[in-house]
mmCIF file of C-alpha atoms in Angstrom:
data_model
loop_
_atom_site.group_PDB
_atom_site.id
_atom_site.type_symbol
_atom_site.label_atom_id
_atom_site.label_comp_id
_atom_site.label_asym_id
_atom_site.label_seq_id
_atom_site.Cartn_x
_atom_site.Cartn_y
_atom_site.Cartn_z
ATOM 1 C CA MET A 109 -3.752 12.002 18.005
ATOM 2 C CA SER A 110 -5.748 12.841 14.911
ATOM 3 C CA LYS A 111 -4.221 12.916 11.497
ATOM 4 C CA ASN A 112 -4.637 16.701 11.590
ATOM 5 C CA ALA A 113 -2.033 16.815 14.329
ATOM 6 C CA ILE A 114 0.798 15.415 12.245
ATOM 7 C CA PHE A 115 1.488 17.755 9.398
ATOM 8 C CA LYS A 116 -1.696 17.087 7.500
ATOM 9 C CA ILE A 117 -1.726 19.706 4.788
ATOM 10 C CA THR A 118 -4.283 20.443 2.150
ATOM 11 C CA MET A 119 -2.916 21.870 -1.061
ATOM 12 C CA LEU A 120 -5.524 23.186 -3.434
ATOM 13 C CA ALA A 121 -4.371 24.602 -6.759
ATOM 14 C CA GLY A 122 -6.370 27.735 -7.507
ATOM 15 C CA ALA A 123 -7.636 28.964 -10.822
ATOM 16 C CA VAL A 124 -6.228 32.287 -11.969
ATOM 17 C CA ALA A 125 -8.735 34.576 -13.675
ATOM 18 C CA LEU A 126 -7.305 36.876 -16.302
ATOM 19 C CA ALA A 127 -9.215 39.900 -17.468
ATOM 20 C CA GLY A 128 -8.340 42.619 -19.961
ATOM 21 C CA CYS A 129 -9.598 44.901 -22.657
ATOM 22 C CA THR A 130 -9.791 43.609 -26.210
ATOM 23 C CA ASP A 131 -11.315 44.668 -29.454
ATOM 24 C CA SER A 132 -12.035 41.083 -30.424
ATOM 25 C CA ILE A 133 -15.650 39.987 -30.522
ATOM 26 C CA GLU A 134 -14.587 36.400 -29.746
ATOM 27 C CA ASP A 135 -15.433 34.966 -26.364
ATOM 28 C CA PRO A 136 -12.518 35.253 -23.934
ATOM 29 C CA VAL A 137 -10.517 32.081 -23.420
ATOM 30 C CA GLU A 138 -10.497 31.018 -19.784
ATOM 31 C CA PRO A 139 -7.271 29.470 -18.461
ATOM 32 C CA PRO A 140 -7.548 25.825 -17.405
ATOM 33 C CA VAL A 141 -8.448 25.152 -13.789
ATOM 34 C CA GLU A 142 -5.897 22.935 -12.098
ATOM 35 C CA PRO A 143 -7.432 20.052 -10.137
ATOM 36 C CA PRO A 144 -6.793 19.809 -6.402
ATOM 37 C CA VAL A 145 -3.687 17.782 -5.606
ATOM 38 C CA GLY A 146 -5.167 15.982 -2.627
ATOM 39 C CA ASP A 147 -4.623 15.703 1.097
ATOM 40 C CA VAL A 148 -1.043 14.974 2.062
ATOM 41 C CA LEU A 149 0.339 13.659 5.340
ATOM 42 C CA VAL A 150 4.037 14.481 5.631
ATOM 43 C CA VAL A 151 5.993 11.872 7.611
ATOM 44 C CA ILE A 152 9.489 13.345 7.149
ATOM 45 C CA ASP A 153 10.514 16.557 5.430
ATOM 46 C CA ASP A 154 13.979 18.154 5.514
ATOM 47 C CA GLY A 155 14.921 15.836 8.393
ATOM 48 C CA VAL A 156 11.941 16.877 10.518
ATOM 49 C CA ASN A 157 9.519 14.177 11.652
ATOM 50 C CA ALA A 158 5.780 14.583 11.751
ATOM 51 C CA SER A 159 4.572 16.387 14.853
ATOM 52 C CA GLY A 160 4.481 14.038 17.827
ATOM 53 C CA ALA A 161 6.564 11.396 16.041
ATOM 54 C CA SER A 162 10.148 10.256 16.539
ATOM 55 C CA LEU A 163 12.770 8.439 14.491
ATOM 56 C CA LEU A 164 13.689 4.986 15.836
ATOM 57 C CA VAL A 165 16.463 2.819 14.370
ATOM 58 C CA GLY A 166 17.989 -0.563 15.185
ATOM 59 C CA HIS A 167 18.674 -4.103 14.015
ATOM 60 C CA ALA A 168 18.417 -7.770 14.897
ATOM 61 C CA PRO A 169 19.138 -9.744 16.982
ATOM 62 C CA VAL A 170 18.986 -7.140 19.764
ATOM 63 C CA TYR A 171 15.899 -5.376 18.348
ATOM 64 C CA SER A 172 16.558 -2.202 20.330
ATOM 65 C CA LYS A 173 14.867 0.988 19.160
ATOM 66 C CA ASN A 174 17.208 3.940 19.372
ATOM 67 C CA ALA A 175 15.728 7.429 19.048
ATOM 68 C CA LEU A 176 17.596 9.894 16.842
ATOM 69 C CA ALA A 177 17.233 13.661 16.801
ATOM 70 C CA LYS A 178 17.866 15.523 13.560
ATOM 71 C CA ASP A 179 21.629 15.968 13.960
ATOM 72 C CA GLU A 180 22.456 12.699 15.700
ATOM 73 C CA THR A 181 24.186 9.579 14.374
ATOM 74 C CA TYR A 182 23.722 5.951 15.366
ATOM 75 C CA ALA A 183 26.327 3.264 14.623
ATOM 76 C CA ASP A 184 26.487 -0.347 15.792
ATOM 77 C CA ASP A 185 28.084 -3.445 14.249
ATOM 78 C CA GLY A 186 28.132 -2.158 10.671
ATOM 79 C CA PHE A 187 24.679 -0.574 10.865
ATOM 80 C CA THR A 188 24.701 3.229 10.689
ATOM 81 C CA VAL A 189 22.135 5.995 10.408
ATOM 82 C CA ALA A 190 23.605 9.450 9.916
ATOM 83 C CA PRO A 191 22.587 12.900 8.717
ATOM 84 C CA ALA A 192 23.400 13.735 5.114
ATOM 85 C CA ALA A 193 22.321 16.219 2.474
ATOM 86 C CA ASN A 194 20.733 16.332 -0.959
ATOM 87 C CA GLY A 195 21.653 19.819 -2.040
ATOM 88 C CA GLU A 196 20.124 22.045 0.624
ATOM 89 C CA GLU A 197 17.712 19.344 1.788
ATOM 90 C CA TYR A 198 18.498 17.404 4.958
ATOM 91 C CA VAL A 199 18.310 13.630 4.453
ATOM 92 C CA TRP A 200 19.228 10.434 6.304
ATOM 93 C CA GLU A 201 21.885 7.981 5.096
ATOM 94 C CA VAL A 202 21.393 4.362 6.219
ATOM 95 C CA THR A 203 23.895 1.523 5.845
ATOM 96 C CA THR A 204 22.828 -2.017 6.738
ATOM 97 C CA ASN A 205 24.846 -5.163 7.463
ATOM 98 C CA SER A 206 24.030 -8.417 5.663
ATOM 99 C CA SER A 207 24.665 -10.388 8.868
ATOM 100 C CA HIS A 208 21.669 -8.766 10.534
ATOM 101 C CA GLY A 209 18.325 -10.448 9.985
ATOM 102 C CA GLU A 210 16.577 -7.090 10.019
ATOM 103 C CA SER A 211 17.675 -3.443 10.025
ATOM 104 C CA TYR A 212 14.921 -0.897 10.473
ATOM 105 C CA PHE A 213 14.242 2.809 10.051
ATOM 106 C CA ILE A 214 10.968 3.800 11.745
ATOM 107 C CA VAL A 215 8.947 6.975 12.184
ATOM 108 C CA ASN A 216 6.862 6.200 15.260
ATOM 109 C CA SER A 217 4.067 7.992 17.076
ATOM 110 C CA GLU A 218 3.410 6.909 20.666
ATOM 111 C CA THR A 219 -0.167 8.096 20.215
ATOM 112 C CA ALA A 220 -1.989 5.997 17.626
ATOM 113 C CA VAL A 221 -2.764 7.809 14.382
ATOM 114 C CA ASP A 222 -5.849 7.300 12.212
ATOM 115 C CA LEU A 223 -4.696 6.759 8.610
ATOM 116 C CA THR A 224 -8.129 5.866 7.235
ATOM 117 C CA ASP A 225 -8.071 8.808 4.818
ATOM 118 C CA TYR A 226 -4.979 7.308 3.154
ATOM 119 C CA ALA A 227 -6.238 3.725 2.811
ATOM 120 C CA ASN A 228 -6.848 4.280 -0.912
ATOM 121 C CA GLY A 229 -3.886 6.575 -1.403
ATOM 122 C CA VAL A 230 -0.199 6.262 -2.163
ATOM 123 C CA LEU A 231 3.047 6.346 -0.209
ATOM 124 C CA LEU A 232 5.674 8.593 -1.799
ATOM 125 C CA PHE A 233 9.285 8.754 -0.660
ATOM 126 C CA ASP A 234 12.444 10.301 -2.083
ATOM 127 C CA MET A 235 15.398 7.932 -2.022
ATOM 128 C CA SER A 236 18.863 7.468 -3.497
ATOM 129 C CA VAL A 237 20.319 3.942 -3.511
ATOM 130 C CA THR A 238 24.117 3.976 -3.509
ATOM 131 C CA ASN A 239 24.822 0.309 -2.754
ATOM 132 C CA ALA A 240 22.599 -2.711 -3.416
ATOM 133 C CA THR A 241 23.913 -5.851 -5.110
ATOM 134 C CA ALA A 242 21.173 -7.889 -6.803
ATOM 135 C CA THR A 243 20.607 -11.220 -5.046
ATOM 136 C CA GLY A 244 17.021 -12.272 -5.719
ATOM 137 C CA SER A 245 16.016 -11.788 -2.085
ATOM 138 C CA THR A 246 12.388 -10.649 -1.706
ATOM 139 C CA SER A 247 12.075 -10.210 2.060
ATOM 140 C CA HIS A 248 12.427 -6.427 2.520
ATOM 141 C CA GLN A 249 9.414 -4.605 3.948
ATOM 142 C CA ILE A 250 7.724 -1.247 4.010
ATOM 143 C CA ALA A 251 5.153 -1.339 6.778
ATOM 144 C CA MET A 252 2.734 0.413 9.081
ATOM 145 C CA GLU A 253 2.236 -1.088 12.531
ATOM 146 C CA THR A 254 -0.309 -0.984 15.325
ATOM 147 C CA ALA A 255 1.347 -1.260 18.740
ATOM 148 C CA GLY A 256 -0.010 -2.577 22.027
ATOM 149 C CA SER A 257 -0.225 -6.349 21.649
ATOM 150 C CA ASP A 258 2.258 -8.959 22.813
ATOM 151 C CA THR A 259 3.143 -9.631 19.157
ATOM 152 C CA PRO A 260 3.309 -6.194 17.469
ATOM 153 C CA TRP A 261 5.456 -7.605 14.635
ATOM 154 C CA LEU A 262 2.309 -9.368 13.460
ATOM 155 C CA ASP A 263 0.173 -6.241 13.665
ATOM 156 C CA ARG A 264 1.516 -4.789 10.430
ATOM 157 C CA ASN A 265 0.236 -3.701 7.064
ATOM 158 C CA VAL A 266 3.120 -4.677 4.783
ATOM 159 C CA PHE A 267 4.437 -4.184 1.271
ATOM 160 C CA TYR A 268 7.157 -6.735 0.499
ATOM 161 C CA PHE A 269 9.853 -5.841 -2.010
ATOM 162 C CA GLY A 270 13.025 -7.404 -3.304
ATOM 163 C CA GLN A 271 16.704 -6.589 -3.302
ATOM 164 C CA ASP A 272 16.620 -6.580 -7.097
ATOM 165 C CA LEU A 273 14.341 -3.519 -7.045
ATOM 166 C CA LEU A 274 16.957 -1.663 -5.018
ATOM 167 C CA ALA A 275 19.785 -2.929 -7.218
ATOM 168 C CA ALA A 276 17.961 -1.598 -10.291
ATOM 169 C CA GLN A 277 18.219 1.902 -8.800
ATOM 170 C CA GLU A 278 21.812 1.669 -7.584
ATOM 171 C CA SER A 279 23.710 4.841 -8.488
ATOM 172 C CA ALA A 280 20.660 6.179 -10.374
ATOM 173 C CA GLY A 281 20.530 9.243 -8.150
ATOM 174 C CA TRP A 282 17.551 10.660 -6.349
ATOM 175 C CA LYS A 283 14.163 9.326 -7.362
ATOM 176 C CA THR A 284 10.639 9.551 -5.999
ATOM 177 C CA PHE A 285 9.311 6.068 -5.248
ATOM 178 C CA ALA A 286 5.587 5.320 -5.137
ATOM 179 C CA VAL A 287 3.710 2.426 -3.542
ATOM 180 C CA LYS A 288 -0.076 2.403 -3.533
ATOM 181 C CA ILE A 289 -1.566 1.548 -0.153
ATOM 182 C CA SER A 290 -3.783 -0.996 -1.897
ATOM 183 C CA CYS A 291 -0.578 -3.028 -2.391
ATOM 184 C CA PHE A 292 -0.067 -3.352 1.367
ATOM 185 C CA SER A 293 -1.451 -6.453 3.124
ATOM 186 C CA PRO A 294 -2.095 -7.013 6.852
ATOM 187 C CA ASP A 295 -0.745 -10.187 8.434
ATOM 188 C CA ASP A 296 -3.580 -12.713 8.774
ATOM 189 C CA ALA A 297 -2.310 -13.662 12.228
ATOM 190 C CA GLY A 298 -2.104 -10.063 13.417
ATOM 191 C CA SER A 299 -4.384 -7.238 14.464
ATOM 192 C CA PHE A 300 -3.411 -4.300 12.281
ATOM 193 C CA ASP A 301 -5.849 -1.395 12.703
ATOM 194 C CA ILE A 302 -5.543 1.474 10.226
ATOM 195 C CA THR A 303 -7.362 3.738 12.681
ATOM 196 C CA LYS A 304 -4.630 3.093 15.267
ATOM 197 C CA VAL A 305 -1.201 3.254 13.630
ATOM 198 C CA ASN A 306 1.925 3.805 15.720
ATOM 199 C CA ASP A 307 4.696 3.024 13.226
ATOM 200 C CA ILE A 308 3.584 5.475 10.547
ATOM 201 C CA PHE A 309 6.460 4.463 8.284
ATOM 202 C CA ARG A 310 8.771 1.490 8.698
ATOM 203 C CA PHE A 311 11.517 0.618 6.181
ATOM 204 C CA ASP A 312 13.090 -2.787 6.854
ATOM 205 C CA ILE A 313 16.115 -4.211 5.045
ATOM 206 C CA ARG A 314 16.639 -7.914 5.754
ATOM 207 C CA ASN A 315 19.798 -10.006 5.362
ATOM 208 C CA GLU A 316 21.394 -7.618 2.861
ATOM 209 C CA ALA A 317 24.122 -4.979 2.803
ATOM 210 C CA VAL A 318 22.474 -1.843 1.450
ATOM 211 C CA THR A 319 23.242 1.866 1.578
ATOM 212 C CA TYR A 320 20.436 4.285 0.844
ATOM 213 C CA GLU A 321 19.607 7.912 1.506
ATOM 214 C CA LEU A 322 16.063 8.864 2.441
ATOM 215 C CA GLY A 323 14.537 12.312 2.078
ATOM 216 C CA THR A 324 10.894 13.368 2.106
ATOM 217 C CA VAL A 325 8.324 10.713 3.011
ATOM 218 C CA LYS A 326 4.594 11.366 2.709
ATOM 219 C CA TYR A 327 1.182 9.841 2.085
ATOM 220 C CA ASP A 328 -1.189 11.268 -0.504
ATOM 221 C CA ALA A 329 -4.860 10.380 -0.099
ATOM 222 C CA ASP A 330 -5.251 10.342 -3.889
ATOM 223 C CA ALA A 331 -3.528 7.285 -5.392
ATOM 224 C CA SER A 332 -3.414 8.967 -8.799
ATOM 225 C CA MET A 333 -1.067 11.670 -7.527
ATOM 226 C CA ILE A 334 2.138 9.891 -8.542
ATOM 227 C CA PRO A 335 4.648 12.428 -9.915
ATOM 228 C CA GLU A 336 5.822 12.100 -13.494
ATOM 229 C CA GLY A 337 9.067 10.142 -13.590
ATOM 230 C CA ALA A 338 8.479 8.429 -10.248
ATOM 231 C CA VAL A 339 9.508 4.787 -9.771
ATOM 232 C CA GLU A 340 6.329 2.884 -8.957
ATOM 233 C CA TRP A 341 6.683 -0.395 -7.100
ATOM 234 C CA THR A 342 3.534 -2.290 -7.956
ATOM 235 C CA CYS A 343 1.649 -5.079 -6.191
ATOM 236 C CA ALA A 344 2.932 -7.639 -8.673
ATOM 237 C CA GLU A 345 6.517 -6.882 -7.688
#
């Protein structure tokens, strides 16, 4: 499946030409031309996954992947994924259990997707953190994954982040978070291929009790297109 098949949208801001009669001999002042905002691949919007993709959730040690439709809920051993709302927008609420080594929220495409156009871009996601006690843990992951090998957990392009970053946003309300794709790193032992991505978005919480709500998730091909006021998680963190 090409990237055009999964909600790839091109948003180009147009210039508006204003014309009118005037007695002034001064040259007319042209309005500024807004720059294009870039190519955007929408992973989740208003609870709807990208075309051809599905939501898979689960946790260790079973490592099952349970598919959820928009209005479904999954609950098992203190791990829950349930529909919620941010105003009129449909969002997902996820609660993890600290006894689980890994709790994951995945948007997966069975047909590999080429994300080459976003290799120099930025991941943007809307999230509200309602519970996250600071612990110093740094093992959480945001990842893309290429499937097909006997060890797919190695075939990832990963951004590692800490519990403290979540704790800093606890009860801060809804924010847009930004992570540049240049901050992701493939596992040296794996075979991640950005032209063949199956897990388009994977959000892993490890060994921590966290509750977060997740809204729109998207990739912008232009890394400079980080909204004003967004929380940027940088490579150094």
